[in-house]
Amino acid sequence: MMVLVGTQTSLIQEGLLSGIDCVNCSGENSLNFRIYSKYVHITMIPLFAVGKIFECECSNCKKEFDYEDFSENDKQKIVTQKEIKETETPWWTYSGIAIVIGFIIFSINSYFDNDKLTKERINTPTTGDVYVLKLDTGYYSTIKIDTIAHDSIYTTENEFKTYLSSDIDDIDTPENYTNKKETYSKKELIELFEKDIITSIRRKEY
Ligand SMILES: [Zn+2]
């Protein structure tokens, strides 16, 4: 995905400047103002606001003014005009930050949930359990428990491996477990979990 970072503006307030005449045509109540919020976006998702932009146009002579074009006296009137003073940066300009924070909290939570569940399951091996292993090559693969006899846990290794742990579903299919058999003791499996080689345990819940 291409990531685009840039700035964008959005109209957040408009109205008529009260008590200020046009310096160009002396028109009364002819100055229309607009306030824009300027914000940084990443691939069109607003990240945070960087400021406000003030624009003004005379409906009579069509001349445009910036805030800086007004006299000190008029500037004072502008900043104290109620709608202008109370114009707030909209919350949604920060939605990107909220999404990022939400995602981080979600990731941390699921990490701890997974760790807790894996710890629970490693101590109660069950026929049919699929252990997800992180191999020292960086790839992920799985082993499946065939049978358990006393302290011996008989497993079959998956013929396939994947680079992304999220692709485990694609390789965890019955036909991928063929003839690579391996036997572990409970202690060995717990050690593999403690060394973070076993990263999660999939169990069919009936
Ligand atoms: Zn004018």
mmCIF file of C-alpha atoms and ligand atoms in Angstrom:
data_model
loop_
_atom_site.group_PDB
_atom_site.id
_atom_site.type_symbol
_atom_site.label_atom_id
_atom_site.label_comp_id
_atom_site.label_asym_id
_atom_site.label_seq_id
_atom_site.Cartn_x
_atom_site.Cartn_y
_atom_site.Cartn_z
ATOM 1 C CA MET A 1 0.000 0.000 0.000
ATOM 2 C CA MET A 2 1.258 3.431 -0.857
ATOM 3 C CA VAL A 3 1.403 5.754 2.139
ATOM 4 C CA LEU A 4 0.638 9.373 1.353
ATOM 5 C CA VAL A 5 1.302 12.092 3.894
ATOM 6 C CA GLY A 6 0.107 15.624 3.322
ATOM 7 C CA THR A 7 -1.987 18.453 4.623
ATOM 8 C CA GLN A 8 -5.632 19.105 3.940
ATOM 9 C CA THR A 9 -8.045 21.866 4.887
ATOM 10 C CA SER A 10 -11.648 21.639 5.928
ATOM 11 C CA LEU A 11 -14.206 24.419 6.431
ATOM 12 C CA ILE A 12 -15.193 24.571 10.097
ATOM 13 C CA GLN A 13 -16.930 27.955 10.445
ATOM 14 C CA GLU A 14 -18.357 30.767 8.299
ATOM 15 C CA GLY A 15 -20.322 33.921 8.900
ATOM 16 C CA LEU A 16 -20.454 37.686 8.670
ATOM 17 C CA LEU A 17 -17.896 39.943 10.380
ATOM 18 C CA SER A 18 -19.835 42.213 12.705
ATOM 19 C CA GLY A 19 -18.989 45.866 13.139
ATOM 20 C CA ILE A 20 -16.277 45.995 10.474
ATOM 21 C CA ASP A 21 -16.694 47.836 7.191
ATOM 22 C CA CYS A 22 -14.875 46.940 3.996
ATOM 23 C CA VAL A 23 -11.735 49.090 3.706
ATOM 24 C CA ASN A 24 -11.952 48.855 -0.064
ATOM 25 C CA CYS A 25 -15.564 49.846 -0.810
ATOM 26 C CA SER A 26 -16.740 50.952 2.657
ATOM 27 C CA GLY A 27 -19.520 48.351 2.398
ATOM 28 C CA GLU A 28 -21.313 47.671 5.669
ATOM 29 C CA ASN A 29 -21.977 44.121 6.829
ATOM 30 C CA SER A 30 -20.462 42.894 3.589
ATOM 31 C CA LEU A 31 -17.493 40.916 4.907
ATOM 32 C CA ASN A 32 -17.989 37.153 4.869
ATOM 33 C CA PHE A 33 -15.415 35.118 6.752
ATOM 34 C CA ARG A 34 -14.489 31.461 6.567
ATOM 35 C CA ILE A 35 -12.338 29.484 8.972
ATOM 36 C CA TYR A 36 -10.618 26.315 7.850
ATOM 37 C CA SER A 37 -8.899 23.717 9.931
ATOM 38 C CA LYS A 38 -5.591 22.595 8.480
ATOM 39 C CA TYR A 39 -4.595 19.077 9.360
ATOM 40 C CA VAL A 40 -2.008 16.463 8.485
ATOM 41 C CA HIS A 41 -3.343 13.291 6.958
ATOM 42 C CA ILE A 42 -1.790 9.953 6.199
ATOM 43 C CA THR A 43 -3.364 8.192 3.232
ATOM 44 C CA MET A 44 -6.437 10.420 3.664
ATOM 45 C CA ILE A 45 -6.880 9.573 7.382
ATOM 46 C CA PRO A 46 -6.686 12.801 9.446
ATOM 47 C CA LEU A 47 -3.848 12.583 11.943
ATOM 48 C CA PHE A 48 -3.703 15.895 13.795
ATOM 49 C CA ALA A 49 -4.555 19.557 13.273
ATOM 50 C CA VAL A 50 -1.759 22.037 12.679
ATOM 51 C CA GLY A 51 -3.726 25.273 12.756
ATOM 52 C CA LYS A 52 -6.575 27.370 11.482
ATOM 53 C CA ILE A 53 -6.821 29.489 8.368
ATOM 54 C CA PHE A 54 -8.894 32.668 8.274
ATOM 55 C CA GLU A 55 -10.226 34.006 4.987
ATOM 56 C CA CYS A 56 -12.512 36.920 4.283
ATOM 57 C CA GLU A 57 -14.286 38.240 1.202
ATOM 58 C CA CYS A 58 -16.406 41.324 0.612
ATOM 59 C CA SER A 59 -19.742 40.389 -0.955
ATOM 60 C CA ASN A 60 -19.979 43.903 -2.348
ATOM 61 C CA CYS A 61 -16.639 44.514 -4.121
ATOM 62 C CA LYS A 62 -15.445 40.864 -4.092
ATOM 63 C CA LYS A 63 -12.066 41.817 -2.633
ATOM 64 C CA GLU A 64 -10.412 39.142 -0.517
ATOM 65 C CA PHE A 65 -8.684 39.840 2.776
ATOM 66 C CA ASP A 66 -6.354 37.930 5.049
ATOM 67 C CA TYR A 67 -6.372 38.417 8.782
ATOM 68 C CA GLU A 68 -3.145 40.429 8.447
ATOM 69 C CA ASP A 69 -4.866 42.947 6.158
ATOM 70 C CA PHE A 70 -7.007 44.322 8.974
ATOM 71 C CA SER A 71 -6.065 47.103 11.360
ATOM 72 C CA GLU A 72 -5.135 46.239 14.934
ATOM 73 C CA ASN A 73 -8.502 47.545 16.059
ATOM 74 C CA ASP A 74 -10.408 45.351 13.582
ATOM 75 C CA LYS A 75 -8.232 42.314 14.407
ATOM 76 C CA GLN A 76 -9.301 42.734 18.013
ATOM 77 C CA LYS A 77 -12.968 42.771 16.926
ATOM 78 C CA ILE A 78 -12.437 39.649 14.823
ATOM 79 C CA VAL A 79 -10.805 37.537 17.537
ATOM 80 C CA THR A 80 -13.433 38.526 20.087
ATOM 81 C CA GLN A 81 -16.443 37.861 17.815
ATOM 82 C CA LYS A 82 -18.312 35.002 19.493
ATOM 83 C CA GLU A 83 -18.512 32.444 16.651
ATOM 84 C CA ILE A 84 -14.877 33.018 15.759
ATOM 85 C CA LYS A 85 -13.637 32.817 19.331
ATOM 86 C CA GLU A 86 -15.610 29.644 19.933
ATOM 87 C CA THR A 87 -14.582 27.861 16.740
ATOM 88 C CA GLU A 88 -12.900 24.698 17.873
ATOM 89 C CA THR A 89 -10.716 22.280 16.020
ATOM 90 C CA PRO A 90 -13.000 19.346 15.267
ATOM 91 C CA TRP A 91 -12.264 16.068 17.091
ATOM 92 C CA TRP A 92 -12.144 14.083 13.859
ATOM 93 C CA THR A 93 -8.938 15.805 12.751
ATOM 94 C CA TYR A 94 -7.314 13.596 15.407
ATOM 95 C CA SER A 95 -9.028 10.363 14.362
ATOM 96 C CA GLY A 96 -5.814 8.907 12.912
ATOM 97 C CA ILE A 97 -4.114 9.221 16.307
ATOM 98 C CA ALA A 98 -7.143 7.599 17.965
ATOM 99 C CA ILE A 99 -6.965 4.708 15.486
ATOM 100 C CA VAL A 100 -3.240 4.217 16.124
ATOM 101 C CA ILE A 101 -3.678 4.278 19.923
ATOM 102 C CA GLY A 102 -6.651 1.922 19.665
ATOM 103 C CA PHE A 103 -4.640 -0.471 17.542
ATOM 104 C CA ILE A 104 -1.714 -0.464 19.994
ATOM 105 C CA ILE A 105 -4.026 -1.185 22.948
ATOM 106 C CA PHE A 106 -5.736 -3.928 20.959
ATOM 107 C CA SER A 107 -2.385 -5.516 20.017
ATOM 108 C CA ILE A 108 -1.093 -5.446 23.585
ATOM 109 C CA ASN A 109 -4.333 -6.973 24.865
ATOM 110 C CA SER A 110 -4.370 -9.767 22.310
ATOM 111 C CA TYR A 111 -0.712 -10.493 22.999
ATOM 112 C CA PHE A 112 -1.422 -11.015 26.701
ATOM 113 C CA ASP A 113 -4.626 -12.964 26.003
ATOM 114 C CA ASN A 114 -2.763 -15.278 23.654
ATOM 115 C CA ASP A 115 0.079 -15.737 26.135
ATOM 116 C CA LYS A 116 -2.352 -16.602 28.930
ATOM 117 C CA LEU A 117 -4.253 -19.093 26.779
ATOM 118 C CA THR A 118 -1.055 -20.703 25.494
ATOM 119 C CA LYS A 119 0.265 -21.079 29.047
ATOM 120 C CA GLU A 120 -2.996 -22.760 30.037
ATOM 121 C CA ARG A 121 -2.926 -25.145 27.075
ATOM 122 C CA ILE A 122 0.768 -26.063 27.259
ATOM 123 C CA ASN A 123 0.085 -27.578 30.684
ATOM 124 C CA THR A 124 -2.865 -29.628 29.430
ATOM 125 C CA PRO A 125 -1.788 -31.151 26.102
ATOM 126 C CA THR A 126 -4.752 -32.578 24.207
ATOM 127 C CA THR A 127 -4.991 -34.794 21.140
ATOM 128 C CA GLY A 128 -5.589 -32.589 18.106
ATOM 129 C CA ASP A 129 -3.781 -29.523 19.536
ATOM 130 C CA VAL A 130 -1.809 -27.626 16.919
ATOM 131 C CA TYR A 131 1.331 -25.891 18.184
ATOM 132 C CA VAL A 132 2.551 -22.911 16.205
ATOM 133 C CA LEU A 133 6.350 -22.819 16.195
ATOM 134 C CA LYS A 134 8.657 -19.968 15.336
ATOM 135 C CA LEU A 135 11.637 -21.599 13.658
ATOM 136 C CA ASP A 136 15.149 -20.146 13.968
ATOM 137 C CA THR A 137 14.992 -19.330 10.243
ATOM 138 C CA GLY A 138 12.246 -16.796 11.037
ATOM 139 C CA TYR A 139 9.572 -18.946 9.444
ATOM 140 C CA TYR A 140 6.525 -20.339 11.210
ATOM 141 C CA SER A 141 5.320 -23.919 11.088
ATOM 142 C CA THR A 142 3.118 -26.209 13.168
ATOM 143 C CA ILE A 143 3.067 -29.599 14.849
ATOM 144 C CA LYS A 144 -0.082 -31.524 15.631
ATOM 145 C CA ILE A 145 -0.583 -33.855 18.621
ATOM 146 C CA ASP A 146 -1.604 -37.345 17.468
ATOM 147 C CA THR A 147 -1.710 -39.208 20.764
ATOM 148 C CA ILE A 148 -0.581 -38.874 24.338
ATOM 149 C CA ALA A 149 0.716 -41.769 26.425
ATOM 150 C CA HIS A 150 1.875 -40.966 29.939
ATOM 151 C CA ASP A 151 4.591 -38.387 29.474
ATOM 152 C CA SER A 152 5.096 -38.980 25.758
ATOM 153 C CA ILE A 153 3.412 -36.680 23.328
ATOM 154 C CA TYR A 154 3.399 -38.038 19.776
ATOM 155 C CA THR A 155 3.191 -35.392 17.104
ATOM 156 C CA THR A 156 3.318 -34.962 13.343
ATOM 157 C CA GLU A 157 5.172 -32.013 11.826
ATOM 158 C CA ASN A 158 3.676 -29.827 9.164
ATOM 159 C CA GLU A 159 5.379 -30.216 5.755
ATOM 160 C CA PHE A 160 5.023 -26.509 5.114
ATOM 161 C CA LYS A 161 6.145 -23.266 6.668
ATOM 162 C CA THR A 162 5.174 -19.648 6.244
ATOM 163 C CA TYR A 163 6.922 -16.350 6.735
ATOM 164 C CA LEU A 164 3.904 -14.623 8.285
ATOM 165 C CA SER A 165 2.300 -15.925 11.469
ATOM 166 C CA SER A 166 -0.996 -14.592 10.121
ATOM 167 C CA ASP A 167 -0.808 -17.114 7.265
ATOM 168 C CA ILE A 168 -0.828 -20.135 9.591
ATOM 169 C CA ASP A 169 -4.437 -20.842 8.565
ATOM 170 C CA ASP A 170 -3.261 -21.502 5.015
ATOM 171 C CA ILE A 171 -0.816 -24.229 6.016
ATOM 172 C CA ASP A 172 -2.710 -25.729 8.974
ATOM 173 C CA THR A 173 -4.678 -28.190 6.857
ATOM 174 C CA PRO A 174 -4.955 -31.980 7.443
ATOM 175 C CA GLU A 175 -3.172 -32.984 4.208
ATOM 176 C CA ASN A 176 -0.024 -31.082 5.262
ATOM 177 C CA TYR A 177 0.607 -33.460 8.181
ATOM 178 C CA THR A 178 2.138 -36.553 6.612
ATOM 179 C CA ASN A 179 4.989 -38.641 7.978
ATOM 180 C CA LYS A 180 7.395 -36.461 9.923
ATOM 181 C CA LYS A 181 6.814 -37.863 13.396
ATOM 182 C CA GLU A 182 8.342 -36.484 16.573
ATOM 183 C CA THR A 183 7.905 -37.372 20.222
ATOM 184 C CA TYR A 184 8.200 -34.865 23.059
ATOM 185 C CA SER A 185 7.894 -34.984 26.813
ATOM 186 C CA LYS A 186 5.641 -32.456 28.542
ATOM 187 C CA LYS A 187 8.724 -30.804 29.973
ATOM 188 C CA GLU A 188 10.263 -30.386 26.515
ATOM 189 C CA LEU A 189 7.131 -28.718 25.209
ATOM 190 C CA ILE A 190 6.992 -26.345 28.181
ATOM 191 C CA GLU A 191 10.634 -25.450 27.520
ATOM 192 C CA LEU A 192 9.829 -24.686 23.876
ATOM 193 C CA PHE A 193 7.036 -22.399 25.057
ATOM 194 C CA GLU A 194 9.314 -20.650 27.567
ATOM 195 C CA LYS A 195 11.893 -20.077 24.825
ATOM 196 C CA ASP A 196 9.143 -18.482 22.700
ATOM 197 C CA ILE A 197 9.533 -21.172 20.051
ATOM 198 C CA ILE A 198 5.934 -22.265 20.642
ATOM 199 C CA THR A 199 4.080 -18.994 20.080
ATOM 200 C CA SER A 200 0.490 -20.180 20.294
ATOM 201 C CA ILE A 201 -1.616 -23.304 20.584
ATOM 202 C CA ARG A 202 -4.707 -23.883 18.482
ATOM 203 C CA ARG A 203 -7.326 -26.136 20.008
ATOM 204 C CA LYS A 204 -10.665 -27.116 18.573
ATOM 205 C CA GLU A 205 -13.341 -26.201 21.100
ATOM 206 C CA TYR A 206 -16.302 -28.524 21.083
HETATM 207 ZN ZN ZN B 1 -15.829 45.749 -0.330
#
